[in-house]
XYZ file of C-alpha atoms in Angstrom:
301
model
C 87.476 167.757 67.262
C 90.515 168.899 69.007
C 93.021 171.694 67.854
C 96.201 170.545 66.172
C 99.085 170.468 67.582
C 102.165 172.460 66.607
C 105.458 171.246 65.564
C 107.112 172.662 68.069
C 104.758 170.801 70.799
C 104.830 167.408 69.193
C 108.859 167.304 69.102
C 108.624 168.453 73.376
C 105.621 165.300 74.143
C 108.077 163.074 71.757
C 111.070 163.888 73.756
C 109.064 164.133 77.222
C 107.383 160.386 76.425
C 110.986 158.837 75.231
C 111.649 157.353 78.644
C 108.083 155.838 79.227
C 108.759 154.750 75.487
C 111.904 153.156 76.358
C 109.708 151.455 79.266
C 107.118 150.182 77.297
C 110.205 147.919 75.287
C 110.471 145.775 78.624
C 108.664 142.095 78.406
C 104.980 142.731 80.106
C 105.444 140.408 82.479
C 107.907 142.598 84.021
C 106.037 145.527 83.480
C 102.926 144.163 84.973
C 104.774 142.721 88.165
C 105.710 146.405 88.994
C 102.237 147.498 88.334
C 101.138 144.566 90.515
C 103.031 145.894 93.341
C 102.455 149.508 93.430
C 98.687 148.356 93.642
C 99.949 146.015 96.572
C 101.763 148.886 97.563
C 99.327 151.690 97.670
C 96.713 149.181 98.706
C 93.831 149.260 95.564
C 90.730 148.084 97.160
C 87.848 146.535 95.850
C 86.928 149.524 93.431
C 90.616 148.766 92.035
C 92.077 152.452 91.469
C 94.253 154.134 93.348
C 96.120 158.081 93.130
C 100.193 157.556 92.401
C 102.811 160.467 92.491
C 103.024 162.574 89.346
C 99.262 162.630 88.480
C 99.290 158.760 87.814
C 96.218 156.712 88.039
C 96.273 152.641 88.353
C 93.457 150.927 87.966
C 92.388 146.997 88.052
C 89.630 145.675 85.842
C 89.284 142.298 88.017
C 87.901 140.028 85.330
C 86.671 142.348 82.883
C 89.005 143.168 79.838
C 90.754 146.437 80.347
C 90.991 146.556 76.536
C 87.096 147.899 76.773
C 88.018 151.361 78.926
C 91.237 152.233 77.103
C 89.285 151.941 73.939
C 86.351 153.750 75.229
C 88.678 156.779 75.751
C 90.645 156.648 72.747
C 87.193 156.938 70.589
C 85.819 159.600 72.843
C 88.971 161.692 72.522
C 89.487 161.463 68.566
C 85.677 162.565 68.622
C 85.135 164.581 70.805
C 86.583 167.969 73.020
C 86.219 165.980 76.692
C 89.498 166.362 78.594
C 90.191 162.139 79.535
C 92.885 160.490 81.238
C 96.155 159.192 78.632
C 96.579 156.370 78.755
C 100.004 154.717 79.330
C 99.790 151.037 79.364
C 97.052 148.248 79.104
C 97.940 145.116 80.037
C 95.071 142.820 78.692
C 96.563 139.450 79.392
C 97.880 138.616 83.066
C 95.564 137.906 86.087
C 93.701 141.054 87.121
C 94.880 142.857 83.632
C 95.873 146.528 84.682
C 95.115 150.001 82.836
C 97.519 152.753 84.010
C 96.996 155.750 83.237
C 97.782 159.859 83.489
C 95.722 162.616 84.827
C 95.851 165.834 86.600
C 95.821 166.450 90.381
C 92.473 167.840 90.712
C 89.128 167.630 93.444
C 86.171 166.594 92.927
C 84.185 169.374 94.648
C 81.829 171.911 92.227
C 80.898 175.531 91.728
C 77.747 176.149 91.168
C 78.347 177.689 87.571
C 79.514 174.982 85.184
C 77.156 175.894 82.336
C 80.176 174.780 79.762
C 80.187 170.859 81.140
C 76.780 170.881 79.543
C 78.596 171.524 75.635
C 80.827 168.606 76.272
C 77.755 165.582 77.516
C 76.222 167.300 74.443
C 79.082 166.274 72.092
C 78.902 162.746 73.720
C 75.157 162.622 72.561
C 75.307 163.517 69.269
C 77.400 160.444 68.862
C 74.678 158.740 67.447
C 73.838 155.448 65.852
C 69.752 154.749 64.535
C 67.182 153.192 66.415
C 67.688 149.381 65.591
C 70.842 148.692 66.035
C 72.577 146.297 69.340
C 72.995 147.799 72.601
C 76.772 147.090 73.161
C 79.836 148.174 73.414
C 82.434 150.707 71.555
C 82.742 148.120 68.174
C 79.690 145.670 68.912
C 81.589 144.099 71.747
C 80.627 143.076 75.535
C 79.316 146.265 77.511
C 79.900 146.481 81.516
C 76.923 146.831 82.974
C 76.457 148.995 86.290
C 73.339 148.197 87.859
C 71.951 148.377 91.208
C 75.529 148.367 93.211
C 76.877 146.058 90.498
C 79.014 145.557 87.806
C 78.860 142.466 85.247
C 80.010 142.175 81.877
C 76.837 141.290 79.251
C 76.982 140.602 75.651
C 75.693 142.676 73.272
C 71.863 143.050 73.187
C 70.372 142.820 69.412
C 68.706 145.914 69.917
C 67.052 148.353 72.346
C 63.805 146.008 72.997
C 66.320 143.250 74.124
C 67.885 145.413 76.508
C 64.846 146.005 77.979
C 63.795 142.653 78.171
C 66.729 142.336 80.325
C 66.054 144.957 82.780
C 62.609 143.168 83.778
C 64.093 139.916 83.797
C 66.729 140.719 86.307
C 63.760 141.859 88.617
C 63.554 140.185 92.219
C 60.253 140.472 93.085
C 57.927 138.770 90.655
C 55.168 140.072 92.530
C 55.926 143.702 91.746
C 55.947 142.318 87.754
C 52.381 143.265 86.553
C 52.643 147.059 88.041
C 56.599 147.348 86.269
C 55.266 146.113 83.044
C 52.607 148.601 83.400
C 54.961 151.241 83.981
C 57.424 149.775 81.034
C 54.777 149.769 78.321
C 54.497 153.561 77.859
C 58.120 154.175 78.220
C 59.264 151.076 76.133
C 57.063 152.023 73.436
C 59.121 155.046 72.351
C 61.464 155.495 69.501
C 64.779 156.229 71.780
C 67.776 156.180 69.462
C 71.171 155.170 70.443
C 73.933 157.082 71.949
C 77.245 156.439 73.142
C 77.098 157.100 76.704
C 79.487 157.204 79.483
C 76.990 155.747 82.162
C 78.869 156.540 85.390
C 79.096 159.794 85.909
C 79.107 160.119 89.831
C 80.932 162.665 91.925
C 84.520 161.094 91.869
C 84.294 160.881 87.894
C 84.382 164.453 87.254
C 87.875 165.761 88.392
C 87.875 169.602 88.527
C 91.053 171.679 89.162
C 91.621 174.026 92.020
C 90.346 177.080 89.920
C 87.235 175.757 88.881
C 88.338 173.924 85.510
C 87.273 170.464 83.977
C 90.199 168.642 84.626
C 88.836 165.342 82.608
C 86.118 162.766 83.056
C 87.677 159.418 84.245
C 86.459 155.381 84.643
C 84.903 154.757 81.018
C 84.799 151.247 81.139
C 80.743 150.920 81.092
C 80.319 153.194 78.225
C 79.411 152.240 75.112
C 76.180 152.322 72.864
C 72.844 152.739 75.272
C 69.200 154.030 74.750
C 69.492 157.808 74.737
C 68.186 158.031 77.966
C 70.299 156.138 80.041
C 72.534 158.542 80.534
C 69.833 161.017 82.211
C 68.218 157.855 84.593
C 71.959 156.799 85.149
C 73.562 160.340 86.523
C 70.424 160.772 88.546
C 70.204 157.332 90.582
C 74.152 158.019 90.992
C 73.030 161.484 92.640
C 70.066 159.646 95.122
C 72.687 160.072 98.437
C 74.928 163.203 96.780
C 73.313 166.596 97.375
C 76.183 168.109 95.512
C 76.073 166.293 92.780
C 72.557 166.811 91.985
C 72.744 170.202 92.537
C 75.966 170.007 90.450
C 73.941 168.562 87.212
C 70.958 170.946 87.977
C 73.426 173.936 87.679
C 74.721 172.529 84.387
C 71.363 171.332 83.180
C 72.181 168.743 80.092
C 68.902 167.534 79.975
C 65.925 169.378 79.264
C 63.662 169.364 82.458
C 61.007 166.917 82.225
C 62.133 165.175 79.256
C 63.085 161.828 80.631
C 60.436 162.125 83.169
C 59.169 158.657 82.547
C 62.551 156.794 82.033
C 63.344 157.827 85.088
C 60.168 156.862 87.464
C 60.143 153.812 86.119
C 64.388 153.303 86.265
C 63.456 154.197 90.390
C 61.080 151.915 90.587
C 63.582 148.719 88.670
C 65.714 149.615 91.266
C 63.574 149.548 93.894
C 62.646 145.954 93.089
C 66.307 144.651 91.473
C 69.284 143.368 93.232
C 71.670 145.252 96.305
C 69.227 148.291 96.196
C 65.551 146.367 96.226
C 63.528 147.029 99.286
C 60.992 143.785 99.853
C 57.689 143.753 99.675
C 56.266 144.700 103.229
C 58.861 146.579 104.242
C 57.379 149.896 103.231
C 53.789 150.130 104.462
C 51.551 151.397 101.710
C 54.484 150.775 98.655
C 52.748 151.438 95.425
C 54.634 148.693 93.677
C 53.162 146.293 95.982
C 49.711 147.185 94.953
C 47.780 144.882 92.951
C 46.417 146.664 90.017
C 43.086 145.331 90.438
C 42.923 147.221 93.272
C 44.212 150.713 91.726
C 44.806 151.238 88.451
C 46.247 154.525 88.712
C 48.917 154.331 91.343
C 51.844 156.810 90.512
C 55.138 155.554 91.702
């Protein structure tokens, strides 16, 4: 949990926040129509967030709700000690709904000896629910789901089989099915429990100051309530075309090596065979997916 505050340093934020206060009084409409065109303004792009002056971030959430990120970050900082951005405003219903919010000036380059980041993805994995309960968002709601170059918005899953029912079924090769499902059986089979996980934690996530500190961890809109593994399978597929970053999460070395070893062949090989990132059959010579398991039962992708 964080510190608390003293008197002294609530009565300065109060007085510091009064005009943004006074700001938030004007009809959203208005509000979002100026938020509308500093995007136009400072050009947001397809990944809809974009750097303003004084450490501001705006972001777009396109069709998804941006109700899901700002409450995403309110539950991870009342539980937790990871620095996130403020948030300032949501504006939930106008085309394109907006989240604006604060953060530091910071890069997103990394020493080599951030042993402490590992305390604070630690905190985020003790939140824990039991086994059988819905993959899904913060309160049981919609989760955004990142997944091969993609983002979508699914309901909540009743539980962690269902989810993985879903990950076969969005395969695009059927061919590949009987060596995936001989892959999934193993891994399926154990008892992960659930943990709220933040499920995008690539290189321009993880804003670090100029002297080395954690300045926060930004974009929380696909976390939410996930097999405990998914965190581990998801940071590494982010890190495929980063050296740094996977040298990055070697030096700070959350997970214990080897322990998701399974998850994570098998997560390579879904990708390898699932939307924007599958590579056809025949296009590899020799792909062990593509082998027909009468043929060799003990291919090792």
């Amino acid at each position: 949990m964080r510190p608390r505050r003293s008197l002294l340093q609530i009565l300065a934020s109060s007085l510091l926040g009064l005009p943004w206060r006074l700001w938030l009084c004007f009809p959203k409409s208005m509000r979002a129509s100026v938020y509308i065109r500093l995007g136009r303004w400072y050009s947001i792009q397809e990944w809809n967030i974009q750097r303003l002056p004084f450490g501001l971030i705006l972001k777009h959430t396109q069709d998804r709700p941006p109700e899901i990120e700002a409450d995403n970050i309110k539950f991870v900082q009342e539980n937790t000690t990871i620095p996130v951005p403020r948030i300032l405003d949501v504006l939930p219903d106008i085309p394109k709904g907006n989240t604006s919010g604060g953060g530091s000036p910071a890069k997103t380059t990394y020493p080599p000896e951030f042993l402490h980041y590992s305390d604070l993805i630690f905190e985020l994995s003790e939140l824990m629910k039991s086994f059988n309960k819905p993959v899904s968002g913060l309160h049981g709601s919609p989760f955004v789901h990142i997944r091969c170059g993609d983002r979508c918005l699914v309901q909540p899953l009743k539980n962690i089989r269902s989810f993985h029912d879903m990950l076969l079924a969005n395969v695009s090769f059927m061919s590949r099915m009987p060596r995936l499902l001989q892959m999934a059986s193993p891994v399926y089979a154990k008892p992960h429990k659930l943990c709220f996980s933040h499920c995008d934690l690539n290189h321009t996530n993880i804003l670090v100051t100029e002297d080395g500190q954690l300045a926060a961890i930004i974009d929380w809109e696909a976390a939410g309530w996930f097999p405990e593994y998914w965190e581990y399978t998801s940071q590494v597929m982010q890190s495929v075309d980063s050296e740094i970053l996977a040298k990055f999460w070697n030096a700070v070395g959350v997970f214990e090596k080897g322990c998701y070893e399974k998850e994570l062949e098998l997560e390579r090989a879904l990708w390898h065979s699932t939307g924007d990132t599958a590579v056809p059959p025949g296009i590899m010579p020799d792909d062990p997916l593509d082998i027909p398991l009468h043929e060799d039962k003990n291919v090792k992708w």
